[in-house]
mmCIF file of C-alpha atoms in Angstrom:
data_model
loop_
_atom_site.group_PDB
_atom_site.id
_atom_site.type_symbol
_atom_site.label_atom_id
_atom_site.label_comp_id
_atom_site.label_asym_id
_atom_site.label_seq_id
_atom_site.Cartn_x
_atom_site.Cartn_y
_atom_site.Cartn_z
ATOM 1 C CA UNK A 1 108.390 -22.628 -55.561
ATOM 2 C CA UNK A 2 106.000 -25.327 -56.227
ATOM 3 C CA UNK A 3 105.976 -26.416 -59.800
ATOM 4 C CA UNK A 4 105.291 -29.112 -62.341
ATOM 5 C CA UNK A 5 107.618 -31.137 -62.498
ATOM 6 C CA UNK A 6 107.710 -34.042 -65.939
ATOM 7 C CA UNK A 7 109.681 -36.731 -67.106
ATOM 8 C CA UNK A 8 110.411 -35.733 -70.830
ATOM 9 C CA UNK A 9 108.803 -37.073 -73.568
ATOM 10 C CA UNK A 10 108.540 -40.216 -74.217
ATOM 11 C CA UNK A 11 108.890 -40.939 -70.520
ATOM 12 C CA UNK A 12 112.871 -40.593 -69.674
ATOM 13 C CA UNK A 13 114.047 -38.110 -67.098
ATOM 14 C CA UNK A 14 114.181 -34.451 -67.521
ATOM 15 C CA UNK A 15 112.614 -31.030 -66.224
ATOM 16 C CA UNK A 16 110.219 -28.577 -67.500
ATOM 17 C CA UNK A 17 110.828 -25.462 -69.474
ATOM 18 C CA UNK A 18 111.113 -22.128 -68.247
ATOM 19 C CA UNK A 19 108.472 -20.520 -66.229
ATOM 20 C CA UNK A 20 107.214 -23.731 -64.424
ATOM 21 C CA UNK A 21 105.575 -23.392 -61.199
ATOM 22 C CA UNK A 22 102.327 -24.517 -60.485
ATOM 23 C CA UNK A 23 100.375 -25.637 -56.766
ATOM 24 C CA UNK A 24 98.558 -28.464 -55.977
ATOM 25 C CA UNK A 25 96.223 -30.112 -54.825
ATOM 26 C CA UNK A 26 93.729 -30.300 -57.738
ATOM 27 C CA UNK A 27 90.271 -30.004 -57.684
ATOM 28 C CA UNK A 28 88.350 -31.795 -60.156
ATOM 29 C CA UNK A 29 86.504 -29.814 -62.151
ATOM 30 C CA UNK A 30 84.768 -31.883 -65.109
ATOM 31 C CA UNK A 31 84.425 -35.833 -65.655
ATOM 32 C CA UNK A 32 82.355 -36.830 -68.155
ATOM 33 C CA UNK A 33 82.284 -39.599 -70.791
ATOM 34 C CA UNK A 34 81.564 -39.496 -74.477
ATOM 35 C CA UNK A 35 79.349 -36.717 -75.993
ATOM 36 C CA UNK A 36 80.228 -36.401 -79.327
ATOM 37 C CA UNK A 37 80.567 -39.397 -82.060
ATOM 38 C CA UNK A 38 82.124 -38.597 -84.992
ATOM 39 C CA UNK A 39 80.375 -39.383 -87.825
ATOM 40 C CA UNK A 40 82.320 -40.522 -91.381
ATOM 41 C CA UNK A 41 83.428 -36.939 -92.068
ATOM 42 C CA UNK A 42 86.260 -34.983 -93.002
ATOM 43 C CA UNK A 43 85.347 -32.091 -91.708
ATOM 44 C CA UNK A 44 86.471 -31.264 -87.984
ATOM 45 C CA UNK A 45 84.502 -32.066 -85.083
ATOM 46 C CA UNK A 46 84.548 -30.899 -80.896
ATOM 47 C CA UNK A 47 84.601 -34.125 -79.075
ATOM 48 C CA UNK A 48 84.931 -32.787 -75.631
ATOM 49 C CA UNK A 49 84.220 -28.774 -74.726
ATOM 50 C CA UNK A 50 84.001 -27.770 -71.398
ATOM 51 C CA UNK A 51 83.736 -23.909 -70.119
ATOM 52 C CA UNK A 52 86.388 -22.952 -67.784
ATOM 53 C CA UNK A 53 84.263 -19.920 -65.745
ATOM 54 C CA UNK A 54 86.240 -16.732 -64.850
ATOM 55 C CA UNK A 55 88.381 -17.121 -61.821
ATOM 56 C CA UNK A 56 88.473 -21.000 -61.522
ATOM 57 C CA UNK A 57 91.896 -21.487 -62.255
ATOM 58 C CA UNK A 58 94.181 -19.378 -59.924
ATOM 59 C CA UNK A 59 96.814 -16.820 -60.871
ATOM 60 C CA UNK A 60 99.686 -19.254 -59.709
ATOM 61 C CA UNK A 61 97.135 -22.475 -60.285
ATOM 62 C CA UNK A 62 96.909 -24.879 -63.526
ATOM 63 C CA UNK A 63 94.342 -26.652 -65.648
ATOM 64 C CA UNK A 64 95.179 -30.152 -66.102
ATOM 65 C CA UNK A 65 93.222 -32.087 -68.527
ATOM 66 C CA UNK A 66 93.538 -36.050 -69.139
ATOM 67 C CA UNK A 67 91.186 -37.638 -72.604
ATOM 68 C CA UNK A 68 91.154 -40.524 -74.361
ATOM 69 C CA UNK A 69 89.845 -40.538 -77.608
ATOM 70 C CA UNK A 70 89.156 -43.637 -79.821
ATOM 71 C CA UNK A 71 88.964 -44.443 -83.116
ATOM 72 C CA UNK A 72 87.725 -46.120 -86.761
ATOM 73 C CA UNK A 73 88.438 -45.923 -90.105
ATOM 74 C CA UNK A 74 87.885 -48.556 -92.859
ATOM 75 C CA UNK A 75 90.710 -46.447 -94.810
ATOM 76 C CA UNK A 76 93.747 -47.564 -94.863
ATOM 77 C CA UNK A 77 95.805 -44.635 -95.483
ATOM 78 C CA UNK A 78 94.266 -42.193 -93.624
ATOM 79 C CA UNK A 79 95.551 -39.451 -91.021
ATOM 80 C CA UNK A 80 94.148 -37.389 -88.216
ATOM 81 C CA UNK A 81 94.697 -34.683 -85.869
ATOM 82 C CA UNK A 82 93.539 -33.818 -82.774
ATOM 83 C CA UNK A 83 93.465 -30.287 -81.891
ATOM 84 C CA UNK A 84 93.237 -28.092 -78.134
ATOM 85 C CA UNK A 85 91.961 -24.955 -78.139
ATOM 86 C CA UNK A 86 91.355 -22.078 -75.607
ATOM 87 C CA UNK A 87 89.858 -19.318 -75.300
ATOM 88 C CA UNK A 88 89.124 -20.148 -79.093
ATOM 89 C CA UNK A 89 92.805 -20.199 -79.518
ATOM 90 C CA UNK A 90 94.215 -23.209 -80.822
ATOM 91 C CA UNK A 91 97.430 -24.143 -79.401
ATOM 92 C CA UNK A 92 97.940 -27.359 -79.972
ATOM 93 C CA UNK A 93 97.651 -29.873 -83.264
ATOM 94 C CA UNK A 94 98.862 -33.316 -83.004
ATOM 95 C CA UNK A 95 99.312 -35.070 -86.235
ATOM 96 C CA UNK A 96 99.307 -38.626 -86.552
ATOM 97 C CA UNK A 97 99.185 -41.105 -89.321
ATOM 98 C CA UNK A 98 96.819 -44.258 -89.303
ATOM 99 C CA UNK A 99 98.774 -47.286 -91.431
ATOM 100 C CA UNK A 100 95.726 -49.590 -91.235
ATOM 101 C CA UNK A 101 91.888 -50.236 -90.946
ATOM 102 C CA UNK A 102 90.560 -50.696 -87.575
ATOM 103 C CA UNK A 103 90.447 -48.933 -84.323
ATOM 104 C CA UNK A 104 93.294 -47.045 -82.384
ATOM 105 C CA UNK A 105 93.154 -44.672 -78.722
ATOM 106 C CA UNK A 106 94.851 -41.898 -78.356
ATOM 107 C CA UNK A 107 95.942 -40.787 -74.731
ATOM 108 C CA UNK A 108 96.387 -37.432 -73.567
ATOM 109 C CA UNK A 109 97.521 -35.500 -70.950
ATOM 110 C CA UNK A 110 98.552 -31.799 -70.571
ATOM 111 C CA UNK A 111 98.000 -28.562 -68.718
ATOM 112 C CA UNK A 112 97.353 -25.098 -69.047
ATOM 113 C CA UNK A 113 99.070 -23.028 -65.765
ATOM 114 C CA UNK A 114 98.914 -19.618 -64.783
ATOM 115 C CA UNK A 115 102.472 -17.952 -64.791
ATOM 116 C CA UNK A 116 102.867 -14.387 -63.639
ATOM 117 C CA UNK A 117 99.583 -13.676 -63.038
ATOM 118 C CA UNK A 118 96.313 -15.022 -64.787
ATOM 119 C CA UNK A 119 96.659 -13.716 -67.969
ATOM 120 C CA UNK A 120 99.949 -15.365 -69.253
ATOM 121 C CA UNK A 121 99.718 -19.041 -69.649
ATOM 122 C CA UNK A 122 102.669 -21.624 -70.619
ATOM 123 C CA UNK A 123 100.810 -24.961 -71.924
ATOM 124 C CA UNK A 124 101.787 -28.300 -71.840
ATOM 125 C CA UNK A 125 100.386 -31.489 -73.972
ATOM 126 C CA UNK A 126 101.097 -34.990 -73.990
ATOM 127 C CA UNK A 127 99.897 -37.711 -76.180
ATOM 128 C CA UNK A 128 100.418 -41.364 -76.842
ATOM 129 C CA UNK A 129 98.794 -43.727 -79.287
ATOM 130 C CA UNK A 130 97.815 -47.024 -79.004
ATOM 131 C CA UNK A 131 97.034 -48.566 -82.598
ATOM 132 C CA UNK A 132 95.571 -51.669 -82.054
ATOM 133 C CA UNK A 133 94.148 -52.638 -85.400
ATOM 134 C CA UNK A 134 94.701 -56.488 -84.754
ATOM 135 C CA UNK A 135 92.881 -57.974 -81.662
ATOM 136 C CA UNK A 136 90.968 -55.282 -80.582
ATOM 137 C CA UNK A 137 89.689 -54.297 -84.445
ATOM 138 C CA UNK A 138 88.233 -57.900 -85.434
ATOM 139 C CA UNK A 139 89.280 -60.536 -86.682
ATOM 140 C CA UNK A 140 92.787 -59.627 -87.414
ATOM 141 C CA UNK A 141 95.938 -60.663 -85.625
ATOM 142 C CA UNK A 142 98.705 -58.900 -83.976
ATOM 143 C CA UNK A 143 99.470 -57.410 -80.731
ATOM 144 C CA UNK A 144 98.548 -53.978 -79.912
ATOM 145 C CA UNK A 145 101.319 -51.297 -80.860
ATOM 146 C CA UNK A 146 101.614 -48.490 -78.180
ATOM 147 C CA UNK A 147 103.851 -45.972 -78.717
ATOM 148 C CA UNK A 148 105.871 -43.832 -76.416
ATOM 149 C CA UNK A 149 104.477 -40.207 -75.468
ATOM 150 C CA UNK A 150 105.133 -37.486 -77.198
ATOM 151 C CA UNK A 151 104.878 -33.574 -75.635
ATOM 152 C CA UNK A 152 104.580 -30.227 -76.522
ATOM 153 C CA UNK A 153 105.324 -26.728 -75.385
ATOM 154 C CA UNK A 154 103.344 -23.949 -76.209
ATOM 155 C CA UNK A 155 102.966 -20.469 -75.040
ATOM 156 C CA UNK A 156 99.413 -18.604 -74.503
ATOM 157 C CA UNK A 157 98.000 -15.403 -73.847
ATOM 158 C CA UNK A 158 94.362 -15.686 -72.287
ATOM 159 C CA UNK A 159 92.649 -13.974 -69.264
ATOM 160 C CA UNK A 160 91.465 -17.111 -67.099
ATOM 161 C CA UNK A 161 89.646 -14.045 -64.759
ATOM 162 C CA UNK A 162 87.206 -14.801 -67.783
ATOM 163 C CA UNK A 163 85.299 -17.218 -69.011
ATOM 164 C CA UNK A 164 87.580 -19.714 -71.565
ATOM 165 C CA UNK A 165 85.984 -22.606 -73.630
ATOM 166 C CA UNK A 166 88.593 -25.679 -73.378
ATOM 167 C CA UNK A 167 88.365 -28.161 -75.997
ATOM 168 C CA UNK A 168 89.307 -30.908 -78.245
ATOM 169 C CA UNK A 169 88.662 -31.595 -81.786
ATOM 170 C CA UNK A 170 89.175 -34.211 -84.323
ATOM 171 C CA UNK A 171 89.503 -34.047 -88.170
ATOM 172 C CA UNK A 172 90.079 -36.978 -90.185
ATOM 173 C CA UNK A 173 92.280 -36.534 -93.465
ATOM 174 C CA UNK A 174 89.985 -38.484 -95.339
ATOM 175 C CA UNK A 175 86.472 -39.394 -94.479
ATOM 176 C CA UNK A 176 86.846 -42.901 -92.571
ATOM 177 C CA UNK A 177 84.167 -45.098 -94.150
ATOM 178 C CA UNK A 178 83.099 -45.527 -90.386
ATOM 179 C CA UNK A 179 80.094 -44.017 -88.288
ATOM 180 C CA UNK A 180 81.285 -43.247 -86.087
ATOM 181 C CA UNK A 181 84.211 -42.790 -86.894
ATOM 182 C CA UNK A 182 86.069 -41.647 -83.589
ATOM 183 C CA UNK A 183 84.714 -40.134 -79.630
ATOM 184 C CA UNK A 184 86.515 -39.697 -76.664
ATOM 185 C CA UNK A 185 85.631 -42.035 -73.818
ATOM 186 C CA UNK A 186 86.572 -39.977 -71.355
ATOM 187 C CA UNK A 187 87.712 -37.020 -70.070
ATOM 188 C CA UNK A 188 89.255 -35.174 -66.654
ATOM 189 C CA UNK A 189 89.683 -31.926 -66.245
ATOM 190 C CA UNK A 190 91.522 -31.155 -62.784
ATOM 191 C CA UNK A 191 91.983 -27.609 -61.201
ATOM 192 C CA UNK A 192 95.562 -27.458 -59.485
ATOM 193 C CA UNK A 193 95.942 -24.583 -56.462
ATOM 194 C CA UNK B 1 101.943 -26.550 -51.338
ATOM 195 C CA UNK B 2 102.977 -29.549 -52.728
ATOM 196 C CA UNK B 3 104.949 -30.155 -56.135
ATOM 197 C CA UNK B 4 103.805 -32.021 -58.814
ATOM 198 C CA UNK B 5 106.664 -34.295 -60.367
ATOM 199 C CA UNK B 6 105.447 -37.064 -62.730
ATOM 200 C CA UNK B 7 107.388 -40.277 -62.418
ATOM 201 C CA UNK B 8 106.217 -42.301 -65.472
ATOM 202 C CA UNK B 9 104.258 -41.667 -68.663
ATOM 203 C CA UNK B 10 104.346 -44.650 -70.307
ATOM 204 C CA UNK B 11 102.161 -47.234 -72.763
ATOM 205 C CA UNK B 12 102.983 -50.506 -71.238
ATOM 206 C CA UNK B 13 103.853 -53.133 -74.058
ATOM 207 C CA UNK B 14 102.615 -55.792 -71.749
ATOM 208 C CA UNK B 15 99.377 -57.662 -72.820
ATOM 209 C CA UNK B 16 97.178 -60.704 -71.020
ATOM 210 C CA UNK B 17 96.458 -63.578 -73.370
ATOM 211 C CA UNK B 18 93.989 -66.388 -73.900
ATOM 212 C CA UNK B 19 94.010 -66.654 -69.863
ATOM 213 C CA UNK B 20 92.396 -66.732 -66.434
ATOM 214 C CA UNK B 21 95.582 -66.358 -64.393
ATOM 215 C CA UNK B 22 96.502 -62.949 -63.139
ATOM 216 C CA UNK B 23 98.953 -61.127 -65.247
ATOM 217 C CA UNK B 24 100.646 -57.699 -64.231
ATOM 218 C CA UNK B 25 99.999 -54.914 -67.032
ATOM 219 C CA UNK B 26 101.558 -51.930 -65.408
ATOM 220 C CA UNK B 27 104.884 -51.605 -62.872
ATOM 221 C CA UNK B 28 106.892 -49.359 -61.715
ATOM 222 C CA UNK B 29 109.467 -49.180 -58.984
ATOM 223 C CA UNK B 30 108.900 -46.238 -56.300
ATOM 224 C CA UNK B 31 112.345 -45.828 -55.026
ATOM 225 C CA UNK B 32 112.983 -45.883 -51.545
ATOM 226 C CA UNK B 33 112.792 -42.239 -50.144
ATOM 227 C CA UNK B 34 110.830 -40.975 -52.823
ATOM 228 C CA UNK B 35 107.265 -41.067 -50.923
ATOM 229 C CA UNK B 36 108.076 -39.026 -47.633
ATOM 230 C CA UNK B 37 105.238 -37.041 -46.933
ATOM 231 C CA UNK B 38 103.829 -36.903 -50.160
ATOM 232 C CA UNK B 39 101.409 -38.633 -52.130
ATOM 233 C CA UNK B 40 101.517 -41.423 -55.410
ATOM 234 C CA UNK B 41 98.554 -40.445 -57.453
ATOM 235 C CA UNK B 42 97.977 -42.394 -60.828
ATOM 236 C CA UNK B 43 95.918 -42.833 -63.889
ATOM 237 C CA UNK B 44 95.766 -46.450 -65.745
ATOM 238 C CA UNK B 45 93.770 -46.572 -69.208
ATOM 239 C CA UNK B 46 93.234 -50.260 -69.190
ATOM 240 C CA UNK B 47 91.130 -52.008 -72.260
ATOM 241 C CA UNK B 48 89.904 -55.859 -73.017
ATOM 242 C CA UNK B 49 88.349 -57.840 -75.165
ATOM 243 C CA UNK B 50 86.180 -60.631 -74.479
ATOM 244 C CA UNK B 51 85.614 -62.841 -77.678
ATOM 245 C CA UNK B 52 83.234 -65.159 -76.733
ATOM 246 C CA UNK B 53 78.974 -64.594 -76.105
ATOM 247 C CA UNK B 54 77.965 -63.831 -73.021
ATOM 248 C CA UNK B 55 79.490 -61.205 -70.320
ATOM 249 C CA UNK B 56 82.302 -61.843 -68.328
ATOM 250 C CA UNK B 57 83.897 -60.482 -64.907
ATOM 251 C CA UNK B 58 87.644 -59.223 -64.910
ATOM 252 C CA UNK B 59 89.194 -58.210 -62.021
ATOM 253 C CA UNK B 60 91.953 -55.543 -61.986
ATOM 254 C CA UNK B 61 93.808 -54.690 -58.986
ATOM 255 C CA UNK B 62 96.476 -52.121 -58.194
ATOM 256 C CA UNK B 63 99.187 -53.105 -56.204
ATOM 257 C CA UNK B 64 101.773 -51.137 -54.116
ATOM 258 C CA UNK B 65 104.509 -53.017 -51.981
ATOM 259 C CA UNK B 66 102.953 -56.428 -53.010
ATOM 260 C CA UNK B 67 100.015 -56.089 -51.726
ATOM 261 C CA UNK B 68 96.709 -55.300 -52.956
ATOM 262 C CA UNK B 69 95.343 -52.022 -52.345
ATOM 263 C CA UNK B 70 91.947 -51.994 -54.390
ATOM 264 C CA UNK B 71 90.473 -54.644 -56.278
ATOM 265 C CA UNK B 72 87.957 -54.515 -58.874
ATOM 266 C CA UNK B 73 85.903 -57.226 -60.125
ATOM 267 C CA UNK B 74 83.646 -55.392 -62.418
ATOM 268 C CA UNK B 75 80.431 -57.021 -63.087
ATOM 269 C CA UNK B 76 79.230 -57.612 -66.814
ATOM 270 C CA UNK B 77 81.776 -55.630 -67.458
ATOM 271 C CA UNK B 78 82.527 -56.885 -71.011
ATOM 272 C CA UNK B 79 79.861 -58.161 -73.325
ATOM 273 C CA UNK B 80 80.870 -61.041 -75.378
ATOM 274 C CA UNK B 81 80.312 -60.983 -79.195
ATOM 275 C CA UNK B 82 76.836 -62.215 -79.058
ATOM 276 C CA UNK B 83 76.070 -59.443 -81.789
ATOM 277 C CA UNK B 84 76.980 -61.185 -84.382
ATOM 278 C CA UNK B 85 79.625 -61.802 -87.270
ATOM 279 C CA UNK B 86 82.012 -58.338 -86.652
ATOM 280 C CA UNK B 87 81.073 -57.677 -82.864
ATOM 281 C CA UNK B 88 83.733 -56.951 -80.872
ATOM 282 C CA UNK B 89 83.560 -56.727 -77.366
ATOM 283 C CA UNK B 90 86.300 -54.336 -76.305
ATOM 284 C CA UNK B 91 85.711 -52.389 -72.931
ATOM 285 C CA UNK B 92 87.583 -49.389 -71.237
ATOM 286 C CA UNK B 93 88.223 -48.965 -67.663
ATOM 287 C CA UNK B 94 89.770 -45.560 -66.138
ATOM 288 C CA UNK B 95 91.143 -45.885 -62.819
ATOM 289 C CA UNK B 96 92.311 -42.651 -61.067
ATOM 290 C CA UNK B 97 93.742 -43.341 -57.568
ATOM 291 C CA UNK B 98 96.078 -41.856 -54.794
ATOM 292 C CA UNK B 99 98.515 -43.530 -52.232
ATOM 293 C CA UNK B 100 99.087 -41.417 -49.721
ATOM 294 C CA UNK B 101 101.784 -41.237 -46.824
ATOM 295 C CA UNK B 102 100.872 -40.795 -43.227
ATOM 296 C CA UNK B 103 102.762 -37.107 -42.589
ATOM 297 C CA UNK B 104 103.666 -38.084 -38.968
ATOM 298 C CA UNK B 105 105.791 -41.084 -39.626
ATOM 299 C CA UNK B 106 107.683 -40.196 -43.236
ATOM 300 C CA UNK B 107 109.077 -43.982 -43.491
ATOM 301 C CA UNK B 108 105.163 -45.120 -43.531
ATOM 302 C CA UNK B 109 102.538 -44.863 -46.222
ATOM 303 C CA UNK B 110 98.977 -44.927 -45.410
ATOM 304 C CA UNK B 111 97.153 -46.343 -48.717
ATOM 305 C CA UNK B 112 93.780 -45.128 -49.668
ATOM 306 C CA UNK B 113 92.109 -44.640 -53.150
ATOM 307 C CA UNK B 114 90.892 -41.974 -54.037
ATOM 308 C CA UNK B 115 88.299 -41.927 -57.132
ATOM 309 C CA UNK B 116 88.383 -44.500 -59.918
ATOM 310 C CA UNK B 117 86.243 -44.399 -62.617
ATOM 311 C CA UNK B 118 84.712 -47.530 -64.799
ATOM 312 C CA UNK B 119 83.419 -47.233 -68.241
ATOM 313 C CA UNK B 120 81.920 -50.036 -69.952
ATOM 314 C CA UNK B 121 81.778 -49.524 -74.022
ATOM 315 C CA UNK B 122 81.579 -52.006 -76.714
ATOM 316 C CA UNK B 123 83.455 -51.668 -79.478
ATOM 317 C CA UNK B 124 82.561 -50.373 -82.330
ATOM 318 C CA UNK B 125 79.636 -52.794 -84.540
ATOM 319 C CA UNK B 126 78.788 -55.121 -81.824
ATOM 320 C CA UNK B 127 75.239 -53.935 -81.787
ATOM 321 C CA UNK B 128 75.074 -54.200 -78.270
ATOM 322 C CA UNK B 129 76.876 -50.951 -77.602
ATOM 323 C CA UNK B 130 76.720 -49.223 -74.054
ATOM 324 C CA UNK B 131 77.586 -45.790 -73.518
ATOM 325 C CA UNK B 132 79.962 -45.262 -70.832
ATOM 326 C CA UNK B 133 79.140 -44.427 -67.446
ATOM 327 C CA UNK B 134 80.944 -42.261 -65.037
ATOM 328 C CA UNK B 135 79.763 -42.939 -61.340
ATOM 329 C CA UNK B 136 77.985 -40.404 -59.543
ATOM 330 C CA UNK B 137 80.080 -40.479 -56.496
ATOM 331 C CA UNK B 138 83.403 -42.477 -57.178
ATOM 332 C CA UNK B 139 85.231 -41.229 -54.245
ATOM 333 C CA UNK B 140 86.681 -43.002 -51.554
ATOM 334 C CA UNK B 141 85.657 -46.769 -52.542
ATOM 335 C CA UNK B 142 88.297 -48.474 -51.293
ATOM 336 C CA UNK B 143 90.610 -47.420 -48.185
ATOM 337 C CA UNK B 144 93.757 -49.571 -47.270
ATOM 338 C CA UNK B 145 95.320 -48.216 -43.757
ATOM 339 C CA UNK B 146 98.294 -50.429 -44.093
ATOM 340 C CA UNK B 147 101.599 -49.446 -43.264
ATOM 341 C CA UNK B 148 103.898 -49.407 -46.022
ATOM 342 C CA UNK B 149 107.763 -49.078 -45.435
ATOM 343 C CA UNK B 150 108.793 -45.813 -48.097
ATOM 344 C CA UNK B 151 112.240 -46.206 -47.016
ATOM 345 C CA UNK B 152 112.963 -48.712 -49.328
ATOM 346 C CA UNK B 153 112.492 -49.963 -52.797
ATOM 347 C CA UNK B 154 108.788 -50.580 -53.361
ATOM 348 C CA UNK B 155 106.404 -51.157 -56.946
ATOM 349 C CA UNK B 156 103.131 -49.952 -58.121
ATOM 350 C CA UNK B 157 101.744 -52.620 -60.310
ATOM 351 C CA UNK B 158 98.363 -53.165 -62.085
ATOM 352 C CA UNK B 159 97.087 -56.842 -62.996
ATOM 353 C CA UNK B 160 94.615 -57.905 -64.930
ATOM 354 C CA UNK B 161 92.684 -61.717 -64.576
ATOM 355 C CA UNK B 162 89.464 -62.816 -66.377
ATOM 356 C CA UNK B 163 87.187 -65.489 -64.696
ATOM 357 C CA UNK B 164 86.867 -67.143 -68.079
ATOM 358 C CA UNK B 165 88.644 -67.729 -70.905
ATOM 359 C CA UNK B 166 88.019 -64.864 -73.293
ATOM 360 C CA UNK B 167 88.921 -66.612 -76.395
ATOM 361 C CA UNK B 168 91.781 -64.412 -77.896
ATOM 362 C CA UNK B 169 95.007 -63.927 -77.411
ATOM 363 C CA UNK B 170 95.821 -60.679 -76.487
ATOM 364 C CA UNK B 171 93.015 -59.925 -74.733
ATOM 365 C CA UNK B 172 93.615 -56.967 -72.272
ATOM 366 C CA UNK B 173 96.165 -54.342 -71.893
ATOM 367 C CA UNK B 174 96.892 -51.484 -70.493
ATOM 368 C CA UNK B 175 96.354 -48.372 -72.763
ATOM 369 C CA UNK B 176 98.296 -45.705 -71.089
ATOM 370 C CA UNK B 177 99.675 -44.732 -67.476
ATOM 371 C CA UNK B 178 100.598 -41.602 -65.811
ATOM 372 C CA UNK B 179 102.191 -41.699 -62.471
ATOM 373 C CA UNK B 180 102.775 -38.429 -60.291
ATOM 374 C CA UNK B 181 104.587 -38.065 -57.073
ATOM 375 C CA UNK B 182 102.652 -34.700 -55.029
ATOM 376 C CA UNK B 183 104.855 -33.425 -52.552
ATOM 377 C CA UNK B 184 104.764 -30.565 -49.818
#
């Protein structure tokens, strides 16, 4: 049965969790750069939200999504998440801390497939930061700090036969001092049959 | 149908300094039987900085079996820190590419790219920022109908070389890779 197959997280070897089996090929279904910048707010923000119309990803098929989002802050101690929803359901939060002024990017991958028929979904996300407050933020020093991936299982109930909003959003802990304060650069959002 | 399996997630450590020689950012070993009749399909997150004024030309080229399969010297591609005191010229560049294997000869790869995309943002403050553009039609700008022996041992590899000095040290990375192996 064709399937998904991933290295685990943080990129050593390993298999998927139950119920994997998704087709290929893909068929791109949304590129587009930033939309949204994040202003110096606390309050959460969309930075990328793309309708996924009725039908478009197959009973047996997948969404796949791949986003990079970078950002600012001129606080120190500050903290963020970055949240996935669909269908208005949010099914993934990804917490991260934020040691130091300056700008970081935060990669992600993941994928939403079809199992039994297009109504039960088993979700996927992957993320990995790369906090480069030194070089990259001005003036300071240091090399940039990448760390390794980090993935998530999650489980979802949605009818794909309908329209589903797919989307990312942001929230800062504390307001950032920056605007903006964070966007994503760019986003991919595949179709896999 | 093919599978999917993804060979390497990673966020390469590996950085370019104060240089204008060529300098590998991302590698990976295909082992030898791995590519039959599939396909290698990848994504590269690759950033720079350019400290100095003016614009500057970098190059990045992906590499499978030693050889170069698409190179991109991207034009004004990074805007130097003309702006000012706090302007930082740090630019993005999203490749998205396939190697694919010719089906009747399973110990051969036929190398073609697929869609990469280039996206040219200054950082944050350098008051000469440019919002990124995705190309209308991205497909298919580079095709490579070399034969490539998938029998054996072979890399994937992504360098990096500036055609000036860029005035800091590091200067370039790669952000984040994904590497997927599609297979009937």
């Amino acid at each position: 049965m064709p399937k998904i197959t991933n290295v685990a997280p943080g990129g050593g070897g390993g298999g998927l969790g139950s119920g994997t089996k998704t087709k290929v090929f893909n068929t791109v279904y949304d590129i587009r750069a930033a939309q949204t910048e994040v202003g110096d707010t606390a309050a959460e923000t969309d930075l990328v939200s793309v309708n996924v119309v009725g039908g478009t990803i197959p009973a047996t098929g997948a969404l796949r999504w791949w986003f990079l989002v970078n950002t600012d802050t001129t606080v120190a101690i500050n903290g963020l998440h970055i949240r996935l929803y669909f269908g208005g359901t949010k099914f993934a939060d990804h917490q991260y801390g934020v040691a130091a002024t300056g700008t970081s990017d935060y990669a992600h991958w993941g994928y939403i497939q079809n199992l039994d028929d297009a109504a039960i979904q088993e979700a996927y996300t992957e993320t990995v930061i790369a906090s480069t407050p030194g070089i990259y933020g001005g003036g300071n020093t240091g090399a940039p700090k990448p760390t390794t991936w980090q993935g998530t299982w999650f489980k979802l109930t949605k009818a794909t036969g309908s329209d589903q909003i797919w989307k990312a959003t942001i929230q800062w802990n504390l307001a950032p001092g920056r605007d903006p304060s964070a966007r994503s650069l760019v986003s991919y959002l595949e179709i896999l049959k | 149908m093919p599978d999917v399996r993804v060979l390497d997630v990673s966020a390469p450590t590996a950085t370019v300094g104060d240089s204008t020689s060529e300098t590998t950012i991302f590698t990976k070993t295909i082992a030898g039987g791995t590519l039959t009749t599939g396909a290698l399909r990848f994504r590269f997150h690759i950033k720079c900085r350019n400290n100095t004024a003016g614009s500057k030309t970098p190059t990045v080229r992906v590499k499978y079996a030693g050889s170069t399969r698409g190179a991109f010297a991207v034009s004004a591609w990074v805007e130097g820190n003309a702006g000012g005191a706090g302007a930082r010229g740090t630019s993005y560049l999203y490749l998205n590419g396939i190697i694919q294997s010719v089906v009747v000869n399973t110990t051969q790869a036929q190398c073609y790219w697929w869609k990469y995309h280039q996206l040219t943002y200054d950082q944050y403050d350098s008051g000469v920022a440019t919002p990124p553009a995705i190309p209308t039609n991205p497909d298919n700008i580079n095709t490579s109908t070399s034969a490539v022996n998938t029998s054996v041992d072979q890399a994937l590899a992504v360098t990096f070389q500036w055609d000036g000095s860029p005035s800091v040290d590091p200067s370039a990375q790669c952000v984040a890779a994904y590497v997927e192996l599609l297979q009937p």
